[in-house]
Structure formats: C-alpha cells, structure tokens
CSV table of C-alpha atoms in Angstrom, one decimal:
chain,number,residue,atom,x,y,z
M,1,MET,CA,144.9,59.5,128.6
M,2,SER,CA,145.2,63.2,128.2
M,3,VAL,CA,144.7,62.9,124.4
M,4,VAL,CA,141.5,60.9,124.9
M,5,THR,CA,140.2,63.5,127.3
M,6,ILE,CA,140.9,66.4,124.9
M,7,GLU,CA,139.4,64.4,122.0
M,8,ARG,CA,136.2,64.0,124.1
M,9,LYS,CA,136.2,67.7,124.9
M,10,VAL,CA,136.6,68.5,121.2
M,11,LEU,CA,133.6,66.3,120.4
M,12,GLU,CA,131.6,67.8,123.3
M,13,LYS,CA,132.3,71.3,122.1
M,14,ASN,CA,131.3,70.2,118.5
M,15,ASP,CA,128.1,68.6,119.7
M,16,GLU,CA,127.2,71.8,121.6
M,17,ILE,CA,127.6,73.9,118.5
M,18,ALA,CA,125.8,71.3,116.4
M,19,ARG,CA,122.8,71.6,118.8
M,20,LYS,CA,122.7,75.3,118.2
M,21,ASN,CA,122.9,74.8,114.5
M,22,ARG,CA,120.0,72.3,114.7
M,23,GLU,CA,117.9,74.8,116.7
M,24,LEU,CA,118.6,77.4,114.1
M,25,PHE,CA,117.6,75.1,111.3
M,26,ALA,CA,114.4,74.1,113.2
M,27,ARG,CA,113.5,77.8,113.8
M,28,HIS,CA,113.6,78.4,110.0
M,29,GLY,CA,112.1,75.1,109.0
M,30,VAL,CA,115.1,74.1,107.0
M,31,PHE,CA,115.6,70.4,106.3
M,32,VAL,CA,119.4,69.7,106.4
M,33,CYS,CA,121.2,66.7,105.0
M,34,ASN,CA,124.9,65.9,105.7
M,35,VAL,CA,126.2,64.0,102.6
M,36,VAL,CA,129.2,61.7,103.2
M,37,SER,CA,131.2,59.3,101.1
M,38,SER,CA,134.6,58.2,99.8
M,39,PRO,CA,136.3,60.7,97.5
M,40,GLY,CA,134.8,60.4,94.0
M,41,ALA,CA,131.7,58.4,94.9
M,42,GLY,CA,129.6,61.1,93.2
M,43,LYS,CA,128.3,63.4,96.0
M,44,THR,CA,128.6,66.5,93.8
M,45,SER,CA,127.3,64.8,90.7
M,46,ILE,CA,124.2,63.6,92.5
M,47,LEU,CA,123.8,67.1,93.9
M,48,GLU,CA,124.0,68.6,90.4
M,49,ARG,CA,121.4,66.2,89.0
M,50,ALA,CA,119.2,66.8,92.0
M,51,LEU,CA,119.4,70.6,91.7
M,52,GLU,CA,118.3,70.3,88.0
M,53,HIS,CA,115.4,68.1,89.1
M,54,LEU,CA,114.4,70.3,92.1
M,55,ALA,CA,114.5,73.6,90.2
M,56,GLY,CA,111.2,75.4,91.0
M,57,ARG,CA,110.1,72.7,93.5
M,58,LEU,CA,112.4,73.5,96.5
M,59,LYS,CA,114.5,76.4,97.6
M,60,VAL,CA,117.9,74.7,98.0
M,61,ALA,CA,121.2,76.0,99.4
M,62,VAL,CA,124.5,74.1,99.5
M,63,ILE,CA,127.5,74.1,101.8
M,64,GLU,CA,130.5,72.4,100.2
M,65,GLY,CA,133.3,71.0,102.3
M,66,ASP,CA,136.7,70.2,100.7
M,67,VAL,CA,140.3,69.8,101.8
M,68,GLN,CA,141.4,72.2,99.1
M,69,THR,CA,139.9,74.1,96.1
M,70,ASP,CA,136.4,75.6,95.6
M,71,LEU,CA,135.8,73.4,92.5
M,72,ASP,CA,132.7,71.8,93.9
M,73,ALA,CA,131.1,75.2,94.9
M,74,GLN,CA,131.8,76.4,91.4
M,75,ARG,CA,130.0,73.3,89.9
M,76,VAL,CA,127.0,73.8,92.2
M,77,ALA,CA,126.7,77.6,91.7
M,78,ARG,CA,126.0,76.9,88.0
M,79,TYR,CA,122.5,75.8,89.1
M,80,HIS,CA,121.7,79.2,90.5
M,81,VAL,CA,121.5,78.2,94.2
M,82,PRO,CA,123.3,79.8,97.1
M,83,ALA,CA,126.6,77.8,97.6
M,84,VAL,CA,129.2,78.3,100.2
M,85,GLN,CA,132.6,76.6,100.1
M,86,ILE,CA,134.4,75.6,103.3
M,87,VAL,CA,138.1,74.7,102.6
M,88,THR,CA,139.4,72.7,105.6
M,89,ALA,CA,143.0,73.2,104.5
M,90,GLY,CA,144.1,69.7,105.3
M,91,GLY,CA,141.2,68.9,107.8
M,92,CYS,CA,139.7,65.5,107.1
M,93,HIS,CA,136.0,66.3,108.0
M,94,LEU,CA,133.7,69.2,108.6
M,95,GLU,CA,132.9,70.3,112.1
M,96,ALA,CA,129.9,72.1,113.5
M,97,ASN,CA,131.7,75.4,113.9
M,98,LEU,CA,132.7,75.5,110.3
M,99,VAL,CA,129.1,75.0,109.3
M,100,ARG,CA,128.0,77.7,111.8
M,101,ASP,CA,130.4,80.1,110.2
M,102,ALA,CA,129.3,79.2,106.7
M,103,LEU,CA,125.7,79.9,107.7
M,104,ALA,CA,126.5,83.6,108.0
M,105,SER,CA,126.6,83.7,104.2
M,106,LEU,CA,123.1,82.1,103.8
M,107,ASP,CA,119.6,83.6,104.3
M,108,LEU,CA,117.9,80.6,106.0
M,109,SER,CA,114.5,82.2,105.8
M,110,GLN,CA,114.8,81.8,102.0
M,111,ILE,CA,115.7,78.1,102.1
M,112,SER,CA,113.8,74.9,102.7
M,113,LEU,CA,116.6,72.4,102.0
M,114,LEU,CA,120.2,72.7,102.9
M,115,ILE,CA,122.6,70.1,101.6
M,116,ILE,CA,126.0,69.9,103.3
M,117,GLU,CA,128.5,68.0,101.2
M,118,ASN,CA,131.2,66.8,103.6
M,119,VAL,CA,134.9,66.1,102.8
M,120,GLY,CA,135.3,62.9,100.8
M,121,ASN,CA,136.3,60.5,103.7
M,122,LEU,CA,134.5,57.3,104.7
M,123,VAL,CA,135.9,57.3,108.2
M,124,CYS,CA,136.3,60.6,110.1
M,125,PRO,CA,133.1,62.6,109.3
M,126,SER,CA,131.0,59.9,110.9
M,127,ASN,CA,131.9,61.2,114.4
M,128,TYR,CA,131.0,64.8,113.8
M,129,ASP,CA,127.4,66.0,114.2
M,130,LEU,CA,126.9,69.2,112.2
M,131,GLY,CA,123.4,69.8,113.3
M,132,GLU,CA,121.9,68.0,110.4
M,133,GLU,CA,118.5,66.2,110.4
M,134,LEU,CA,120.2,63.1,108.9
M,135,LYS,CA,123.3,61.8,107.1
M,136,ILE,CA,123.2,60.4,103.6
M,137,VAL,CA,126.0,58.1,102.7
M,138,VAL,CA,126.9,57.6,99.1
M,139,ALA,CA,128.5,54.3,98.1
M,140,SER,CA,129.5,53.9,94.4
M,141,THR,CA,129.4,50.5,92.8
M,142,THR,CA,133.0,50.9,91.7
M,143,GLU,CA,134.2,50.9,95.3
M,144,GLY,CA,133.1,47.3,95.6
M,145,ASP,CA,130.4,45.6,97.7
M,146,ASP,CA,132.4,45.1,100.8
M,147,LYS,CA,132.7,48.7,101.9
M,148,PRO,CA,129.8,48.7,104.5
M,149,LEU,CA,131.6,45.9,106.4
M,150,LYS,CA,135.0,47.6,106.2
M,151,TYR,CA,133.7,51.1,107.2
M,152,PRO,CA,130.7,50.3,109.4
M,153,ALA,CA,130.5,53.5,111.4
M,154,MET,CA,129.5,55.6,108.5
M,155,PHE,CA,126.8,53.2,107.4
M,156,ARG,CA,125.6,52.8,111.0
M,157,ASN,CA,125.3,56.6,111.5
M,158,ALA,CA,123.5,57.3,108.2
M,159,SER,CA,119.8,57.2,107.6
M,160,VAL,CA,119.9,57.0,103.8
M,161,LEU,CA,122.2,55.1,101.5
M,162,ILE,CA,122.6,56.1,97.9
M,163,ILE,CA,124.2,53.4,95.7
M,164,ASN,CA,125.6,55.5,92.9
M,165,LYS,CA,127.1,54.6,89.5
M,166,ILE,CA,124.7,51.7,88.9
M,167,ASP,CA,125.2,52.2,85.1
M,168,LEU,CA,128.7,50.7,85.5
M,169,LEU,CA,127.5,47.4,87.0
M,170,PRO,CA,127.9,45.5,83.7
M,171,TYR,CA,131.6,46.3,83.6
M,172,ILE,CA,132.7,45.7,87.2
M,173,PRO,CA,132.9,42.9,89.8
M,174,CYS,CA,130.3,44.5,92.2
M,175,ASP,CA,127.3,42.5,93.3
M,176,ILE,CA,124.7,45.2,94.1
M,177,THR,CA,122.5,42.7,96.0
M,178,LYS,CA,125.5,41.9,98.3
M,179,LEU,CA,126.3,45.6,98.7
M,180,ARG,CA,122.8,46.4,99.8
M,181,ALA,CA,122.7,43.3,102.1
M,182,ASN,CA,126.0,44.3,103.7
M,183,ALA,CA,124.8,47.8,104.3
M,184,LEU,CA,121.5,46.6,105.8
M,185,GLN,CA,123.4,44.1,108.0
M,186,ILE,CA,125.2,47.1,109.5
M,187,ASN,CA,122.1,49.3,109.6
M,188,PRO,CA,118.7,47.6,108.9
M,189,SER,CA,116.8,50.9,109.0
M,190,LEU,CA,118.8,52.5,106.0
M,191,GLN,CA,116.6,53.9,103.3
M,192,VAL,CA,118.2,52.9,100.0
M,193,PHE,CA,118.2,54.7,96.6
M,194,GLU,CA,120.0,53.4,93.5
M,195,THR,CA,121.3,56.2,91.2
M,196,SER,CA,123.3,56.9,88.0
M,197,CYS,CA,124.3,60.4,87.3
M,198,THR,CA,125.1,59.4,83.7
M,199,THR,CA,121.6,58.1,82.9
M,200,GLY,CA,119.7,60.1,85.6
M,201,SER,CA,118.2,56.8,86.9
M,202,GLY,CA,117.0,57.0,90.5
M,203,ILE,CA,117.4,60.8,90.7
M,204,PRO,CA,113.6,61.5,90.5
M,205,ALA,CA,112.9,59.0,93.3
M,206,PHE,CA,115.6,60.6,95.5
M,207,CYS,CA,114.3,64.1,94.8
M,208,ASP,CA,110.7,63.1,95.5
M,209,TRP,CA,111.8,61.8,98.9
M,210,LEU,CA,113.6,65.1,99.6
M,211,VAL,CA,110.5,67.1,98.7
M,212,SER,CA,108.4,64.8,100.9
M,213,ARG,CA,110.8,65.3,103.8
M,214,CYS,CA,110.8,69.0,103.4
M,215,SER,CA,106.9,69.0,103.3
M,216,THR,CA,106.8,66.9,106.5
M,217,LEU,CA,109.1,69.3,108.2
M,218,ALA,CA,107.0,72.4,107.0
M,219,GLY,CA,103.9,70.7,108.4
M,220,ARG,CA,105.3,70.1,111.9
J,1,MET,CA,146.9,75.4,121.7
J,2,SER,CA,147.2,72.4,123.9
J,3,VAL,CA,145.6,70.1,121.3
J,4,VAL,CA,148.1,71.3,118.7
J,5,THR,CA,150.9,70.6,121.0
J,6,ILE,CA,149.7,67.1,121.8
J,7,GLU,CA,149.1,66.4,118.1
J,8,ARG,CA,152.7,67.4,117.4
J,9,LYS,CA,153.9,65.1,120.2
J,10,VAL,CA,151.8,62.3,118.8
J,11,LEU,CA,153.5,62.9,115.4
J,12,GLU,CA,156.9,63.1,116.9
J,13,LYS,CA,156.4,59.9,118.8
J,14,ASN,CA,155.1,58.3,115.6
J,15,ASP,CA,158.2,59.5,113.6
J,16,GLU,CA,160.5,58.1,116.2
J,17,ILE,CA,159.0,54.7,115.9
J,18,ALA,CA,158.9,55.0,112.1
J,19,ARG,CA,162.7,55.7,112.2
J,20,LYS,CA,163.2,52.5,114.2
J,21,ASN,CA,161.0,50.5,111.7
J,22,ARG,CA,163.1,52.0,108.9
J,23,GLU,CA,166.4,51.0,110.5
J,24,LEU,CA,165.0,47.5,110.9
J,25,PHE,CA,163.9,47.3,107.3
J,26,ALA,CA,167.3,48.5,106.2
J,27,ARG,CA,169.1,46.0,108.4
J,28,HIS,CA,167.2,43.2,106.6
J,29,GLY,CA,167.3,44.7,103.2
J,30,VAL,CA,163.5,44.9,102.9
J,31,PHE,CA,162.0,47.3,100.4
J,32,VAL,CA,158.8,48.7,102.0
J,33,CYS,CA,155.9,50.4,100.2
J,34,ASN,CA,153.0,52.2,102.0
J,35,VAL,CA,150.0,52.0,99.7
J,36,VAL,CA,147.3,54.6,100.2
J,37,SER,CA,144.1,55.6,98.4
J,38,SER,CA,140.4,56.3,98.8
J,39,PRO,CA,138.3,53.3,99.8
J,40,GLY,CA,137.7,51.0,96.8
J,41,ALA,CA,140.3,52.5,94.5
J,42,GLY,CA,141.7,49.0,94.1
J,43,LYS,CA,144.7,48.7,96.5
J,44,THR,CA,143.9,45.1,97.3
J,45,SER,CA,143.1,44.1,93.8
J,46,ILE,CA,146.4,45.6,92.5
J,47,LEU,CA,148.2,43.7,95.3
J,48,GLU,CA,146.5,40.4,94.3
J,49,ARG,CA,147.5,40.9,90.6
J,50,ALA,CA,151.0,41.8,91.6
J,51,LEU,CA,151.3,38.8,93.9
J,52,GLU,CA,150.3,36.5,91.0
J,53,HIS,CA,152.9,38.2,88.8
J,54,LEU,CA,155.7,38.3,91.4
J,55,ALA,CA,155.3,34.6,92.4
J,56,GLY,CA,158.8,33.0,92.3
J,57,ARG,CA,160.5,36.4,91.6
J,58,LEU,CA,160.3,38.2,94.9
J,59,LYS,CA,159.7,37.1,98.5
J,60,VAL,CA,156.7,39.3,99.5
J,61,ALA,CA,154.9,39.9,102.7
J,62,VAL,CA,151.8,42.1,103.3
J,63,ILE,CA,150.5,44.1,106.2
J,64,GLU,CA,146.8,45.0,105.7
J,65,GLY,CA,145.3,48.0,107.5
J,66,ASP,CA,141.5,48.2,107.8
J,67,VAL,CA,139.0,50.0,110.1
J,68,GLN,CA,137.2,46.7,110.5
J,69,THR,CA,137.3,43.0,109.2
J,70,ASP,CA,140.2,40.9,108.0
J,71,LEU,CA,138.7,40.5,104.6
J,72,ASP,CA,141.7,41.9,102.8
J,73,ALA,CA,144.3,39.7,104.6
J,74,GLN,CA,142.1,36.7,103.7
J,75,ARG,CA,142.2,37.8,100.0
J,76,VAL,CA,146.0,38.2,100.1
J,77,ALA,CA,146.7,35.0,102.0
J,78,ARG,CA,145.3,33.0,99.1
J,79,TYR,CA,148.5,33.9,97.3
J,80,HIS,CA,150.6,32.0,99.8
J,81,VAL,CA,152.4,35.1,101.2
J,82,PRO,CA,152.7,36.0,104.8
J,83,ALA,CA,149.9,38.5,105.6
J,84,VAL,CA,149.2,40.3,108.8
J,85,GLN,CA,145.9,42.2,109.4
J,86,ILE,CA,145.8,45.3,111.5
J,87,VAL,CA,142.3,46.3,112.5
J,88,THR,CA,142.3,49.9,113.6
J,89,ALA,CA,138.8,49.6,115.1
J,90,GLY,CA,137.7,53.0,114.0
J,91,GLY,CA,141.1,54.6,113.5
J,92,CYS,CA,141.4,56.4,110.1
J,93,HIS,CA,145.0,55.6,109.3
J,94,LEU,CA,147.9,53.3,110.2
J,95,GLU,CA,150.6,54.5,112.7
J,96,ALA,CA,154.2,53.3,113.0
J,97,ASN,CA,153.6,51.5,116.3
J,98,LEU,CA,150.8,49.4,114.7
J,99,VAL,CA,153.2,48.4,112.0
J,100,ARG,CA,156.0,47.7,114.5
J,101,ASP,CA,153.6,45.4,116.4
J,102,ALA,CA,152.6,43.6,113.2
J,103,LEU,CA,156.3,43.0,112.3
J,104,ALA,CA,156.5,40.6,115.3
J,105,SER,CA,154.5,38.2,113.1
J,106,LEU,CA,156.8,38.4,110.1
J,107,ASP,CA,160.3,37.0,109.6
J,108,LEU,CA,162.0,39.9,107.8
J,109,SER,CA,165.1,37.8,107.0
J,110,GLN,CA,162.8,35.8,104.6
J,111,ILE,CA,161.3,38.9,102.9
J,112,SER,CA,162.6,41.3,100.2
J,113,LEU,CA,159.4,43.3,99.6
J,114,LEU,CA,156.9,44.4,102.3
J,115,ILE,CA,153.7,46.0,101.1
J,116,ILE,CA,151.7,47.9,103.7
J,117,GLU,CA,148.2,48.5,102.6
J,118,ASN,CA,146.9,51.5,104.6
J,119,VAL,CA,143.3,52.3,105.6
J,120,GLY,CA,141.2,53.6,102.6
J,121,ASN,CA,141.4,57.3,103.3
J,122,LEU,CA,142.8,60.0,101.0
J,123,VAL,CA,143.4,62.5,103.8
J,124,CYS,CA,144.7,61.2,107.2
J,125,PRO,CA,147.4,58.6,106.2
J,126,SER,CA,149.4,61.2,104.4
J,127,ASN,CA,150.7,62.6,107.8
J,128,TYR,CA,151.9,59.3,109.3
J,129,ASP,CA,155.3,57.9,108.4
J,130,LEU,CA,155.3,54.1,108.9
J,131,GLY,CA,159.0,53.7,108.2
J,132,GLU,CA,158.4,52.9,104.5
J,133,GLU,CA,160.8,53.6,101.7
J,134,LEU,CA,158.0,55.3,99.7
J,135,LYS,CA,154.3,55.9,99.5
J,136,ILE,CA,152.3,54.6,96.5
J,137,VAL,CA,149.0,56.5,95.9
J,138,VAL,CA,146.3,54.7,93.9
J,139,ALA,CA,143.8,56.9,92.2
J,140,SER,CA,141.0,55.1,90.3
J,141,THR,CA,139.6,56.6,87.1
J,142,THR,CA,136.1,56.3,88.5
J,143,GLU,CA,136.9,58.9,91.3
J,144,GLY,CA,137.3,61.6,88.7
J,145,ASP,CA,140.2,63.6,87.4
J,146,ASP,CA,140.1,66.4,90.0
J,147,LYS,CA,141.2,64.3,93.0
J,148,PRO,CA,144.9,65.4,93.1
J,149,LEU,CA,143.8,69.0,93.3
J,150,LYS,CA,141.2,68.3,96.1
J,151,TYR,CA,143.4,66.0,98.2
J,152,PRO,CA,146.9,67.4,97.4
J,153,ALA,CA,148.8,66.2,100.5
J,154,MET,CA,148.6,62.6,99.6
J,155,PHE,CA,149.8,63.2,96.1
J,156,ARG,CA,152.6,65.5,97.3
J,157,ASN,CA,153.9,62.9,99.8
J,158,ALA,CA,153.8,60.0,97.4
J,159,SER,CA,156.6,58.9,95.1
J,160,VAL,CA,154.4,56.7,92.8
J,161,LEU,CA,151.0,57.2,91.4
J,162,ILE,CA,149.0,54.2,90.1
J,163,ILE,CA,146.0,55.2,88.0
J,164,ASN,CA,143.8,52.2,88.3
J,165,LYS,CA,140.6,51.0,86.5
J,166,ILE,CA,141.7,52.3,83.2
J,167,ASP,CA,139.4,49.6,81.5
J,168,LEU,CA,136.4,51.7,82.6
J,169,LEU,CA,137.6,54.9,80.8
J,170,PRO,CA,135.2,54.4,77.8
J,171,TYR,CA,132.2,54.5,80.2
J,172,ILE,CA,133.0,57.4,82.5
J,173,PRO,CA,133.6,61.1,82.4
J,174,CYS,CA,137.2,60.9,83.5
J,175,ASP,CA,140.0,62.6,81.4
J,176,ILE,CA,143.1,60.5,82.2
J,177,THR,CA,145.4,63.1,80.6
J,178,LYS,CA,143.9,65.7,83.0
J,179,LEU,CA,144.1,63.3,85.9
J,180,ARG,CA,147.8,62.8,85.2
J,181,ALA,CA,148.5,66.5,84.7
J,182,ASN,CA,146.7,67.4,87.9
J,183,ALA,CA,148.8,64.9,89.8
J,184,LEU,CA,152.0,66.1,88.2
J,185,GLN,CA,151.1,69.7,88.9
J,186,ILE,CA,150.9,68.8,92.7
J,187,ASN,CA,154.1,66.6,92.5
J,188,PRO,CA,156.2,66.7,89.3
J,189,SER,CA,158.4,63.9,90.4
J,190,LEU,CA,155.6,61.3,90.7
J,191,GLN,CA,156.3,58.1,88.8
J,192,VAL,CA,153.1,57.1,87.1
J,193,PHE,CA,151.7,53.7,86.2
J,194,GLU,CA,148.3,53.0,84.6
J,195,THR,CA,146.7,49.7,85.5
J,196,SER,CA,143.5,47.6,85.2
J,197,CYS,CA,143.0,44.7,87.5
J,198,THR,CA,140.3,43.4,85.2
J,199,THR,CA,142.5,43.1,82.1
J,200,GLY,CA,145.8,42.9,83.9
J,201,SER,CA,147.1,45.9,81.9
J,202,GLY,CA,150.0,47.7,83.5
J,203,ILE,CA,150.6,45.2,86.2
J,204,PRO,CA,153.8,43.7,84.6
J,205,ALA,CA,155.3,47.2,84.3
J,206,PHE,CA,154.5,47.9,88.0
J,207,CYS,CA,156.0,44.6,89.0
J,208,ASP,CA,159.1,45.0,87.0
J,209,TRP,CA,159.6,48.3,88.8
J,210,LEU,CA,159.1,46.6,92.2
J,211,VAL,CA,161.7,44.0,91.3
J,212,SER,CA,164.1,46.6,90.1
J,213,ARG,CA,163.8,48.6,93.3
J,214,CYS,CA,164.3,45.5,95.4
J,215,SER,CA,167.4,44.7,93.4
J,216,THR,CA,168.8,48.2,93.8
J,217,LEU,CA,168.2,47.9,97.6
J,218,ALA,CA,169.9,44.5,97.7
J,219,GLY,CA,172.9,46.0,95.8
J,220,ARG,CA,173.4,48.9,98.2
C-alpha cells in the first residue's frame, strides 16, 4: 500500500507543477503540444517536416525528451528553432518538473508554439501531465493496426492521432481503416491526420491545424 | 529518498522471485527467453513464424504480456502450443511474480522452450529479471538505426538482437550496417539475427539457434 500512496503523491506533485507550467504557457499565449509514441514511430521526422513547413508562419520552440543522447535536439536545431534536450538518463517518460527546468532556456515571449517530444514509450508518458494544451499520439503503420487496443491509455488521453509512414502501406500487413477504427473505438473524439515524412503527404494539413490552433489561442 | 528505497525493495523482491523461477526452469530443463522490443517491432510475428518452423522439433510454450487484450495469446494459440496471456492492466512491463503465477497454467515437464513475450516497451522491461536464461531484443528497421544509442539499457541487457522487417529496407531511410554497429557499440557480445516475417528470411537461422541452445541445456 505504501508504494501506491507514494506513487499517488508523485503524480499529485507532478500535476501541481504541470498546473504552474500551464499557467505560464497561458500567460505567454503559447500553444503547447506533448507528442508521444512508440520509439521510432516518427515523432522527430514529423517535427522536422513541420518545422520546414512552418518557417515564417509560426515562432516554434522544441523540447526534446530522450533516455540518452541529444541526437534529436541536434536534428531539430538544424531548422533554426530554439531546441532544448532533456536526457532522462534511464527515465521512461518526461515529468512536469523536467519541462519546467527546460523552460529556463527558452524565451516564451518569443514563441507561439512549443512542441514537447516525449520519450518513445507508448505506456508510461500517458500518466504524466506536463502542462500541455493537448497530447498528440503518433502511430506508425509499420507498428500494426492493433496498437490502440493494446495500449489504450495513450490513445484515450490524446486529442490528436497522427498515423505516420502511410507511404509504406503497400508493403506491409497494416489495414489503415482498421487502425483508425480501433483508435476511434478507444477515443471517438480523436482528430486524425495521416502523414508520410518521405513524401511529405499530410504535413501541410497538420501544419494548417497547428497554425489555426495557435491563432485561436492568440484570439482568446 | 523513500521512493528510491522502496523502488530498490521492489526490485529486490522481484529478483528473489526471478531466482525461484530460474531454479524451477533449471529443474525442468526449460530454456527460457524474455523477448523485448518497442510496440509493433514484430515480437509476435517472429514468434508465429518460429512456431511454424519449430513444429515437431521443440516443445514450446508461450507467455504473452500485454497492457490490454489477449490478442497475442489468441494469435499464438493457433499454432497449437500452450499459451498464457498476462494482462498488466496499465503496467508497463512484466515482473517475476506475474510470470510465476502464469506458470501455474503450464506443465513445465512437457516443455523444452518457454518464450516470454514482454510488454512492448523499450525502456522499463530492461530492469526486471523474470528468471529467463537471456533477453532477446527485437529492433525493427522501420524504427531507425539510432535506437540502440537512444535506448541503451535494453541493448546492454540483451544477449540476442533480432533486426526485423529487413524486407522494408529498400523503402526506408534505415542503414542496417549502422543499426548493427550502434547495437554492438552498446553491447559487443550481442548475437545478431536479421529477419523478415513477410519473406521468412532469417527465421530458420534463429530457430536453429533456439534448437541448439535447448540441446545444450538438455546436455548439461
């Protein structure tokens, strides 16, 4: 029982810091997305394509979360946006205090969109609020169409689903209609985008949605 | 500090149960593999192809670990092997006590190979000994060649690496030589197999290795 109590306290403490992060984001009018997926589903690649597409349209900053290495922050920094790498050193998810600490390196008054790329893990990050406006879950076609049923919490807690690697559909046994239906069965209110970082397909629609959400926030 | 202490106690308790599982496996001469990977890397598909190939050669049983659903046990049961599903109901990894409980449904005296398919998660299962002889990590080419560097603990703790989905290499930006080198940089003693569950490539070599390991164990 003591472990359960401590786990609850950890989550309560996290939620308290997340609330403060959220207040800070609201004060600066920053739209914040927490991007989650399995390892290798294409979070960083989608981000790279989106940064290309959003250049000159939105002021974007990125927080990268990884178990080890700053490879992702290096990839993102090529697009001339502020990028902060959090290395969890074995930790399986980002927590609100890590994001709070990373914010010290960003000037929020110069940012309209902050993308937080979580650790590649389809289980643990679903429990941890970082103070984001919403979670975006990326599911790649190569992972198979059953993943929403097998890892439901992540799909339940997300607002947006990006189905990535659609260019590989001809070569793999993934039924995208089933993948979409399985996700919507878990969470009927998911907004779904279909993308390929190889062909660029679907990236403009996703970016238009980001721009529109940032405008809505600015108009509040 | 108290959380750290409790976490250590949880791991100590797990290791104690894992030791007992290991003794039980040794007593019955069962070779046990703990198969780990990201969600959708192809653990179950490799298992299905291996079960086809091993039919009549080895007496195999399977323990499936999933956050939700018994979809994987259903898939495996089609191959007429004993299959037990553990549903962790949100838990991000298998623990030794869950395996111990699942063993109650298996007759170990009738088994020479037990494959435990862990929850799809490239971070958390690396810490939890289940009593297995060795860990097999599956990395699919579609996840990219940087994964061993970004999730090193899993590759460090594994004895075998299966690089899966090699049939997709012509269509994706994955350098398999680099993937292999990155994995061997983390763990130079990894035994590496390359497989495709679509073409069947590499499955016979992996199965021959399993048979050879089971024979070695029987001869001890």
